[in-house]
Amino acid sequence: MVKPDKASAKDLFDSRVHYAIPAFQRPYVWNEEEQWAPLWDDIVRVTESHIHLDDAKRPPTASHFLGAVVFELTEARAAGVDHYDVIDGQQRLTTLQVLLDAAQDVMARRGLEDESEVLSDLVLNSQAKYQGKPERFKLWPSRADRSAFESVMDPTGALLDSSHQITKAHQFFAGEIERWVSGGPDEMGELPPGNEPRRAAELCETLSRRLMFITIDLSEEDDSQLIFETLNDRGTPLLKADLIKNWVFREGKKIGADVDRWASQIWDDFDTEWWRSEIAQGRLVRSRVDIFLQYWLTMRTLDEVKSDLVFRLFIDYASGRMTDVENAESFLRELRADADTYRNLAALEATTPAGRFRVQVIEAMELAATMPVFLWFISENHSIPATQVAKGLTVLSSWAIRRTLLRLTSKDVSRLMIAILKELATVEPVESGEALYRYLSAQTAESRYWPSDDALTQILPTLKVYGQIKQSRLRAVLGEVEHHRRSLTPMHEAVPVPSGLSIEHVMPQEWRTHWDGDPRLDQEAAQRRDALVNSLGNLTLTTQSLNSSLSNRPWTDDASEGLTQGGQSGKGKRSLLQSFSLLVLNKGIVDDHEEAWSEDDILARSKTLTADIVAVWAGPDESIQAREHESAREEKAVTS
């Protein structure tokens, strides 16, 4: 049964012990602002209360509570070192060991031999037979931290990594201890009480006896995984990936796997800053590794995975694959391969089907909900032929962009992706892209149907899109149309569309300033123009600086005479576009409209741009779509 107890650093470390942080636990993550500085402030508070004992008639602070640690005896040796696995509390124990060593260094440098010896006994097993071995340390950290830990705790040369958190922690505590013991002022200019020998003695006593833990020493029948799941370190909650990692490697130990090799070849990358960095996902901010695991589980389980259930669902899914070493390693290699694919998404060439999908759908359309299907197609574990990957991703891009442009709901996207995954799981890889094409063509529900060419042609030209669709999405669509128009003839230079272009209204939104006629438009006509100004045909791309100069100015130079706003005095919009824009999108506007840019021109261009969009993002199989819609109408008629 679980046996909680109270223990100081001396209780934990004064004997021959070796507390090992399992290789698979997360790396050291505590930092100065959230943990080191508050801890040092607490240590000073406790220590100074004992120095003040002779001067102030108030009781000293007996101790400071550091939290709970959980460990499990793995090997007891009568004449050697007792080995323990640290189940929880590695951040606390690692910090305390670094702190004790930093204090010992300071005491030794300042010739405080008694204090130095006391502290040395709490960080090292000094017997000759342990020299050069991990057992020389009272604590042995996780794999990612071992080199830095050895470098600061038992230095044999220059520091290996000055940027490592353990190195920074040692430097922080050594600096604070040196200043305080020597009598230097703090940030507020306050000097510490007492003299140096008294300060050193009381600090040594605080570090060894007054910092208290609640310790839980697990016996064989205790569920260490359950304990691990329910405890958090101070200020740094466990990621779902940390829980998963702990479970995977404990299961690996049970089946006799080489878990150190698993750590180095499969899992260490997940402990790097890139994976553990937090990024926005909708309204939530989560680590990349937890987000990936959620997408990956969705893809593998063919079911919706809520973020708070990632760990439990991972266990449910993985348990059947962790029964023996061969199956477990095959499973973990599959996970690693998909993780590498996910990490390399940003490096995909924008000219590839996968690169285009990432840029257009995941980023521009902000449809991260499509990620499980995206991963399915590009996963090397599925061996989908390149032609079918291209077909599938092109189909899903068209579905997403057409629906976005027609301002159709995206509320059902997650459930639709699950349905798509289930459909893909029933077909051979060589049919995947075609299967998705047929499946989406057959959707009839309003939240799922794939807009046809006719739907796009009839609705989009007069639809208000600016102000209703995010500018980043409109930029992506217009940018792709620019690419399409350049591709129609080899006469155009094969150069990329510049990033950072902004949306420009050819006829300005504030058209009443320079664009109203004589007589002025009546209210009904003005409202029609307001709507048309924000339609697709009136939008184009320019640089931000050109956009600022174009502003609300008239179309022609004659109408712009005397105009100085935005620079380029006396120049109309047409002249500025002609002089400074190299886009094919703008060439047609300039060349074909010397005298005016009218509502009829906007509508005509809307239709032309819609035709471009139809060509870039081909639509559904209309025979399948018509058949399914007819079947749905007949079914509805019968039920009503």
PDB file of N, CA and C in Angstrom, residues 45 84 109 123 156 165 211 284 286 357:
ATOM      1  N   ARG A  45      13.983  33.268   3.137  1.00  0.00           N
ATOM      2  CA  ARG A  45      13.039  33.604   4.208  1.00  0.00           C
ATOM      3  C   ARG A  45      13.216  32.671   5.409  1.00  0.00           C
ATOM      4  N   TYR A  84      16.400   3.575  -6.815  1.00  0.00           N
ATOM      5  CA  TYR A  84      14.984   3.917  -6.840  1.00  0.00           C
ATOM      6  C   TYR A  84      14.641   4.523  -8.207  1.00  0.00           C
ATOM      7  N   ARG A 109      34.569  27.206  -2.567  1.00  0.00           N
ATOM      8  CA  ARG A 109      35.350  28.352  -3.064  1.00  0.00           C
ATOM      9  C   ARG A 109      35.664  29.350  -1.954  1.00  0.00           C
ATOM     10  N   VAL A 123      25.064  15.075  -2.461  1.00  0.00           N
ATOM     11  CA  VAL A 123      24.969  15.040  -3.922  1.00  0.00           C
ATOM     12  C   VAL A 123      25.781  13.917  -4.557  1.00  0.00           C
ATOM     13  N   THR A 156      34.455  18.344 -15.456  1.00  0.00           N
ATOM     14  CA  THR A 156      35.818  17.922 -15.803  1.00  0.00           C
ATOM     15  C   THR A 156      36.419  18.847 -16.850  1.00  0.00           C
ATOM     16  N   GLN A 165      18.591  24.122 -19.483  1.00  0.00           N
ATOM     17  CA  GLN A 165      17.930  24.607 -18.268  1.00  0.00           C
ATOM     18  C   GLN A 165      18.660  24.189 -17.001  1.00  0.00           C
ATOM     19  N   LEU A 211      14.088  21.919   4.220  1.00  0.00           N
ATOM     20  CA  LEU A 211      13.275  21.783   3.008  1.00  0.00           C
ATOM     21  C   LEU A 211      12.651  20.397   3.040  1.00  0.00           C
ATOM     22  N   LEU A 284      -7.860  27.288 -27.866  1.00  0.00           N
ATOM     23  CA  LEU A 284      -6.962  26.671 -26.905  1.00  0.00           C
ATOM     24  C   LEU A 284      -5.512  26.862 -27.316  1.00  0.00           C
ATOM     25  N   ARG A 286      -2.039  24.699 -26.909  1.00  0.00           N
ATOM     26  CA  ARG A 286      -1.575  23.378 -26.508  1.00  0.00           C
ATOM     27  C   ARG A 286      -0.230  23.087 -27.158  1.00  0.00           C
ATOM     28  N   PHE A 357      -1.930  21.665 -50.356  1.00  0.00           N
ATOM     29  CA  PHE A 357      -3.006  21.433 -49.398  1.00  0.00           C
ATOM     30  C   PHE A 357      -2.691  22.107 -48.063  1.00  0.00           C
TER      31      PHE A 357
END
